[in-house]
JSON list of C-alpha atoms in Angstrom, two decimals:
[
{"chain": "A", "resi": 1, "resn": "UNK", "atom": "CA", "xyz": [-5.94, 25.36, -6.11]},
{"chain": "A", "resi": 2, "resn": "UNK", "atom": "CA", "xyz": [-8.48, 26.12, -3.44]},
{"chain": "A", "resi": 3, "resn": "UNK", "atom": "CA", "xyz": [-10.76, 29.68, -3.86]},
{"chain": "A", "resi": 4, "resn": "UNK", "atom": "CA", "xyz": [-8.84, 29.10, -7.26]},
{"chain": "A", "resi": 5, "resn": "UNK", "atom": "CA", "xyz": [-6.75, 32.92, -6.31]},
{"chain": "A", "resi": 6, "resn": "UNK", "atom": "CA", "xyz": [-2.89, 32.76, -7.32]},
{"chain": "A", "resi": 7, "resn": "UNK", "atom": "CA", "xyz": [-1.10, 35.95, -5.28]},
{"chain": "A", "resi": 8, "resn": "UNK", "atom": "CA", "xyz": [1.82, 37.64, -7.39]},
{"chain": "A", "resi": 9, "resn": "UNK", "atom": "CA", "xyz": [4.47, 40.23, -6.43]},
{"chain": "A", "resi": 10, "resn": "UNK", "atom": "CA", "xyz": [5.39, 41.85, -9.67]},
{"chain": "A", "resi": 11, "resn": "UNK", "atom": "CA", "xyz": [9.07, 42.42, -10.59]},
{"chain": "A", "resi": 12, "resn": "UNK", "atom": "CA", "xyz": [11.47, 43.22, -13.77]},
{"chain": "A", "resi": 13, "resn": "UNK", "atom": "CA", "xyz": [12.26, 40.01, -14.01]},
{"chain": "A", "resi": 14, "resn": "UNK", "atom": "CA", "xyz": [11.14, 37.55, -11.38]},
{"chain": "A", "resi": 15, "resn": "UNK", "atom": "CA", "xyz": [7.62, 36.76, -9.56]},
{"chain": "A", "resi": 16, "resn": "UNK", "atom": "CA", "xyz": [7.08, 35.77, -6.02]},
{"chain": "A", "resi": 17, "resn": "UNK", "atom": "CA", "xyz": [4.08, 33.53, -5.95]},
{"chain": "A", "resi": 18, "resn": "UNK", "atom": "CA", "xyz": [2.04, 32.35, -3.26]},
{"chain": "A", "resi": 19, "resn": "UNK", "atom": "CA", "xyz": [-1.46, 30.67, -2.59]},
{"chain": "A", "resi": 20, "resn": "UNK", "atom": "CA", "xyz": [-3.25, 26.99, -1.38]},
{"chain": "A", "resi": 21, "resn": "UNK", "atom": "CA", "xyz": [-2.95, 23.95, -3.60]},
{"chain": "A", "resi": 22, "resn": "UNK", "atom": "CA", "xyz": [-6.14, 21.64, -3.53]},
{"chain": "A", "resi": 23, "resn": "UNK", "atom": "CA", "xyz": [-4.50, 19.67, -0.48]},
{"chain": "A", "resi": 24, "resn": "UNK", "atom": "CA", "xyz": [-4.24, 22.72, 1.48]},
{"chain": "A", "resi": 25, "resn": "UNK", "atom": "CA", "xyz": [-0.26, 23.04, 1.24]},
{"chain": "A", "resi": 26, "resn": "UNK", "atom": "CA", "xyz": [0.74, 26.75, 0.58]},
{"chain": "A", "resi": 27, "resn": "UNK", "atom": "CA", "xyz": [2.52, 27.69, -2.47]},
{"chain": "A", "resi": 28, "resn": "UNK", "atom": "CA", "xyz": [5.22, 29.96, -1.73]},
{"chain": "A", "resi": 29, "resn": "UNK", "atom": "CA", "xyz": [7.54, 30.35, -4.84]},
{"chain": "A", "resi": 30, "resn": "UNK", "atom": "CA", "xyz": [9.88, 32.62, -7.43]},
{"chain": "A", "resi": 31, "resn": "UNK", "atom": "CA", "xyz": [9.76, 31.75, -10.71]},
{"chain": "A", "resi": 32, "resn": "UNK", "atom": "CA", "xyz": [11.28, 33.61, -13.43]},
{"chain": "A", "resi": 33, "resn": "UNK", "atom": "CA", "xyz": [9.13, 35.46, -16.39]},
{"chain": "A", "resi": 34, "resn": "UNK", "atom": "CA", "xyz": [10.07, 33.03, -18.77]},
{"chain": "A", "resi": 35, "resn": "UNK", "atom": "CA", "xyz": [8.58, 30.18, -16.65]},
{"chain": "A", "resi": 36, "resn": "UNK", "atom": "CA", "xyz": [5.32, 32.00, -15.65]},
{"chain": "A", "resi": 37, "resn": "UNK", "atom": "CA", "xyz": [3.34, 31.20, -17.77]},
{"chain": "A", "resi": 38, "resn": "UNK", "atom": "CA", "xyz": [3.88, 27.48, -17.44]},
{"chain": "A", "resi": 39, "resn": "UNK", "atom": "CA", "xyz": [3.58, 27.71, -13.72]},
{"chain": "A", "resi": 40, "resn": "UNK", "atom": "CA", "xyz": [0.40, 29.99, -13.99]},
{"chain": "A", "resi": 41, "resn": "UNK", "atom": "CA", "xyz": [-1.26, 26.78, -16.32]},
{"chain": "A", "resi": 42, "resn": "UNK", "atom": "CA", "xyz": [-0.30, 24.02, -14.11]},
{"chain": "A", "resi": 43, "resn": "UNK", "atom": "CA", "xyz": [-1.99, 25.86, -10.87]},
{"chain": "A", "resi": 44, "resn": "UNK", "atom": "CA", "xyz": [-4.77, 26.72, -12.77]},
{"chain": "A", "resi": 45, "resn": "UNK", "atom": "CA", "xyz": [-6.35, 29.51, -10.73]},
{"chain": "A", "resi": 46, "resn": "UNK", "atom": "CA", "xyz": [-8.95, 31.24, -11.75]},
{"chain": "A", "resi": 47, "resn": "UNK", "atom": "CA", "xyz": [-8.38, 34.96, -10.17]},
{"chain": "A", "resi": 48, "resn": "UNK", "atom": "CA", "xyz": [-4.79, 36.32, -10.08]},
{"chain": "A", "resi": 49, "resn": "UNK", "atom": "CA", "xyz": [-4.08, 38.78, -7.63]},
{"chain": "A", "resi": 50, "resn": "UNK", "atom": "CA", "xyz": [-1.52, 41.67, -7.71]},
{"chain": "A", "resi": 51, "resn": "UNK", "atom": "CA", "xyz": [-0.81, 45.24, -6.43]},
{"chain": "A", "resi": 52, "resn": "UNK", "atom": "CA", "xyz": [-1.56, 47.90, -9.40]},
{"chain": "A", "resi": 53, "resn": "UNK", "atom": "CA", "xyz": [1.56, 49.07, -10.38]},
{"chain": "A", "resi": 54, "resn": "UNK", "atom": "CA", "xyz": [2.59, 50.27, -13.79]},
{"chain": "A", "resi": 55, "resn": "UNK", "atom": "CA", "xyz": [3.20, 46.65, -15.51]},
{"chain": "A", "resi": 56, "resn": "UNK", "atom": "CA", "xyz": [-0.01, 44.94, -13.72]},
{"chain": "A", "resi": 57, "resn": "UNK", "atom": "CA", "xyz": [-1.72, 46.24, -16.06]},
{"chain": "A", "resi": 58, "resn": "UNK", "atom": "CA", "xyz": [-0.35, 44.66, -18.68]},
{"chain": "A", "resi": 59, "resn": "UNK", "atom": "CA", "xyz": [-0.30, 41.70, -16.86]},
{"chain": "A", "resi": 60, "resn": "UNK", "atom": "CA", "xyz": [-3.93, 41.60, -15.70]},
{"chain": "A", "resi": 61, "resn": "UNK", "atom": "CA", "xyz": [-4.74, 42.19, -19.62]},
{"chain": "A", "resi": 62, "resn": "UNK", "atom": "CA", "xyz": [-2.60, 38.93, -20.24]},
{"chain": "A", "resi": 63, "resn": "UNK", "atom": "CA", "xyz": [-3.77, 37.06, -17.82]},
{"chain": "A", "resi": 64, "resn": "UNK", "atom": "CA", "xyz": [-7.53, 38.08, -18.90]},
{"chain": "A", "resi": 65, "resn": "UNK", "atom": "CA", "xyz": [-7.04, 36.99, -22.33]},
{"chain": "A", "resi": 66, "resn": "UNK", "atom": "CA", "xyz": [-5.64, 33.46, -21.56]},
{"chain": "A", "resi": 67, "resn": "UNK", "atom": "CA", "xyz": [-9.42, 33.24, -19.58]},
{"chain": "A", "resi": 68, "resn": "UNK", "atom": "CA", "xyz": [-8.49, 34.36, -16.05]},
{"chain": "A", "resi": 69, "resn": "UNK", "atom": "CA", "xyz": [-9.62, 37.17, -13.78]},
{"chain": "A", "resi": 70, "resn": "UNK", "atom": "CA", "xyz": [-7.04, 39.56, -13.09]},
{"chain": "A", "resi": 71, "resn": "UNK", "atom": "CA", "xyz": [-7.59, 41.74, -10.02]},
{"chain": "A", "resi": 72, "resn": "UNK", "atom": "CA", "xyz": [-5.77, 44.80, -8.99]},
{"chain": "A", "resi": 73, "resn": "UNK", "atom": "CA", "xyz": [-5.39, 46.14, -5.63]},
{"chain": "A", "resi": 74, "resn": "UNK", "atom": "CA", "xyz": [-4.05, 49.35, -4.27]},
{"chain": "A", "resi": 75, "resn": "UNK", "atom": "CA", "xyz": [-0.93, 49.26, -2.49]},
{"chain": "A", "resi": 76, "resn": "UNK", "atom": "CA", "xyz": [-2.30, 50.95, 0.53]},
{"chain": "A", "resi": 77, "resn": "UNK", "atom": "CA", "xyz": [-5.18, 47.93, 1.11]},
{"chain": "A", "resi": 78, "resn": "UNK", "atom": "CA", "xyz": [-2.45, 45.39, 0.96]},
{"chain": "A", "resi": 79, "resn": "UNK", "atom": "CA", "xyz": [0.09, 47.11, 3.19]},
{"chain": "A", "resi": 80, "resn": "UNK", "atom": "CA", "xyz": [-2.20, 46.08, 6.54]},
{"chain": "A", "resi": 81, "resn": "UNK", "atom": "CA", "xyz": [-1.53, 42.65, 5.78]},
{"chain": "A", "resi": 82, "resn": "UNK", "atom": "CA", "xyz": [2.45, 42.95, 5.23]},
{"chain": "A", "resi": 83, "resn": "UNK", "atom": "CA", "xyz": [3.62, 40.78, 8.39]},
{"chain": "A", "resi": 84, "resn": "UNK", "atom": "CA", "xyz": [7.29, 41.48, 9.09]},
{"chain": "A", "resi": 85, "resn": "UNK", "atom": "CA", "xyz": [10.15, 42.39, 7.03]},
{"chain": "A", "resi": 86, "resn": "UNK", "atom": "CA", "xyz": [9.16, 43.52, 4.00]},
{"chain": "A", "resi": 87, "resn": "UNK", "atom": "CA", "xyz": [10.47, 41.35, 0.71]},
{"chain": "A", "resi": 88, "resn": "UNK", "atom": "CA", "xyz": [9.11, 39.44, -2.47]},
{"chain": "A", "resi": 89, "resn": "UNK", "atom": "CA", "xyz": [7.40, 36.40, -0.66]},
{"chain": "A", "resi": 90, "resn": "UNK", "atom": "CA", "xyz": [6.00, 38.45, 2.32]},
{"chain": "A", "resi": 91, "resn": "UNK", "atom": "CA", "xyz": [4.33, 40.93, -0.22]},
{"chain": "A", "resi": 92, "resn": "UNK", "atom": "CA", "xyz": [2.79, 37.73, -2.23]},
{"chain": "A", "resi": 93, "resn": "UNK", "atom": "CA", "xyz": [1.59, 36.73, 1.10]},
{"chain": "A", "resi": 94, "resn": "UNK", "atom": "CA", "xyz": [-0.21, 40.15, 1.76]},
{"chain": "A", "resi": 95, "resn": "UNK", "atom": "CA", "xyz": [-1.59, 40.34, -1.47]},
{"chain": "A", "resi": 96, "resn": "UNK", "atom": "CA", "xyz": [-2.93, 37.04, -1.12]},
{"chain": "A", "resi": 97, "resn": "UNK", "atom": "CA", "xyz": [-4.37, 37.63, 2.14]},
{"chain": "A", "resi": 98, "resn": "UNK", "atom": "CA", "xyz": [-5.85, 40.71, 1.05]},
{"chain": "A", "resi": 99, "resn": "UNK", "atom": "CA", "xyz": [-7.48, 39.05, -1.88]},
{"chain": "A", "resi": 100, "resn": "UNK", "atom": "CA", "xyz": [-9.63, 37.17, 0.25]},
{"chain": "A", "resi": 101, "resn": "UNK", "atom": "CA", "xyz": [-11.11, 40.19, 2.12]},
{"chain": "A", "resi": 102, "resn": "UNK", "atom": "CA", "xyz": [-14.67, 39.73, 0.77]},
{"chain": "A", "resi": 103, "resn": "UNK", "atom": "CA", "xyz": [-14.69, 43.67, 1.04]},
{"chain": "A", "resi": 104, "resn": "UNK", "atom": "CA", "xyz": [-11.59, 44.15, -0.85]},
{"chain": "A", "resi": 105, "resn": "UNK", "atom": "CA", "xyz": [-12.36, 47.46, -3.29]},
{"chain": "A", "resi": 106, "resn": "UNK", "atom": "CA", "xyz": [-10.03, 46.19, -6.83]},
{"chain": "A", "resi": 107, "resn": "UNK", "atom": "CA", "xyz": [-8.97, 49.02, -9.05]},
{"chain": "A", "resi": 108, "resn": "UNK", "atom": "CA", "xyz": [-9.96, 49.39, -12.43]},
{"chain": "A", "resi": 109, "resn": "UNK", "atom": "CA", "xyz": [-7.37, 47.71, -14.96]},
{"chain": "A", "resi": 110, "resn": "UNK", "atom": "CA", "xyz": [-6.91, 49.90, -18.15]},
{"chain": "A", "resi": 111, "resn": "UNK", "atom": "CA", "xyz": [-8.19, 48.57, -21.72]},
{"chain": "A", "resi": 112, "resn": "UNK", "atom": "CA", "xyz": [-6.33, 49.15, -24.51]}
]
């Protein structure tokens, strides 16, 4: 993956990916929670990007301890980038795009 940053819009039970492959091809995709983790070791990213919510928390703490950075951002930073309709795949896209903001402010993930 190029910048090595994988977007995801958190769900119940599905994720909406998105981010660049190392040929520049975006990665636009749903995957189910039993298949993330597969999906999330074949693209090898290094960051992971996602709105703070109540379970990206969790998620960022998962993510963390399989050797990743997990970032959280605010809602309200990402919702300048929402471009259309709003749904799964055009949220992924926002929080991707916001990701790469060099002067993004992250929150604070809580440590258990």
């Amino acid at each position: 993956m190029t910048k090595g940053l994988l977007a995801i819009d958190l769900e119940k039970q599905s994720f909406h990916l998105h981010g660049v492959d190392g040929d520049g091809a975006i990665i636009s995709r749903k995957v189910s929670r039993a298949k993330l983790a597969n999906i999330v070791n074949e693209l090898a990213p290094k960051t992971i990007a996602m709105e703070a919510c109540a379970s990206a928390h969790h998620w960022a703490r998962w993510f963390m301890a399989d050797g990743r950075q997990g970032r959280l951002i605010n809602p309200r930073f990402v919702k300048p980038f929402v471009r259309g309709s709003k749904n799964d795949a055009v949220d992924a896209e926002a929080i991707y795009e916001a990701a790469t903001r060099p002067t993004m402010r992250y929150c604070a993930g809580e440590v258990d």
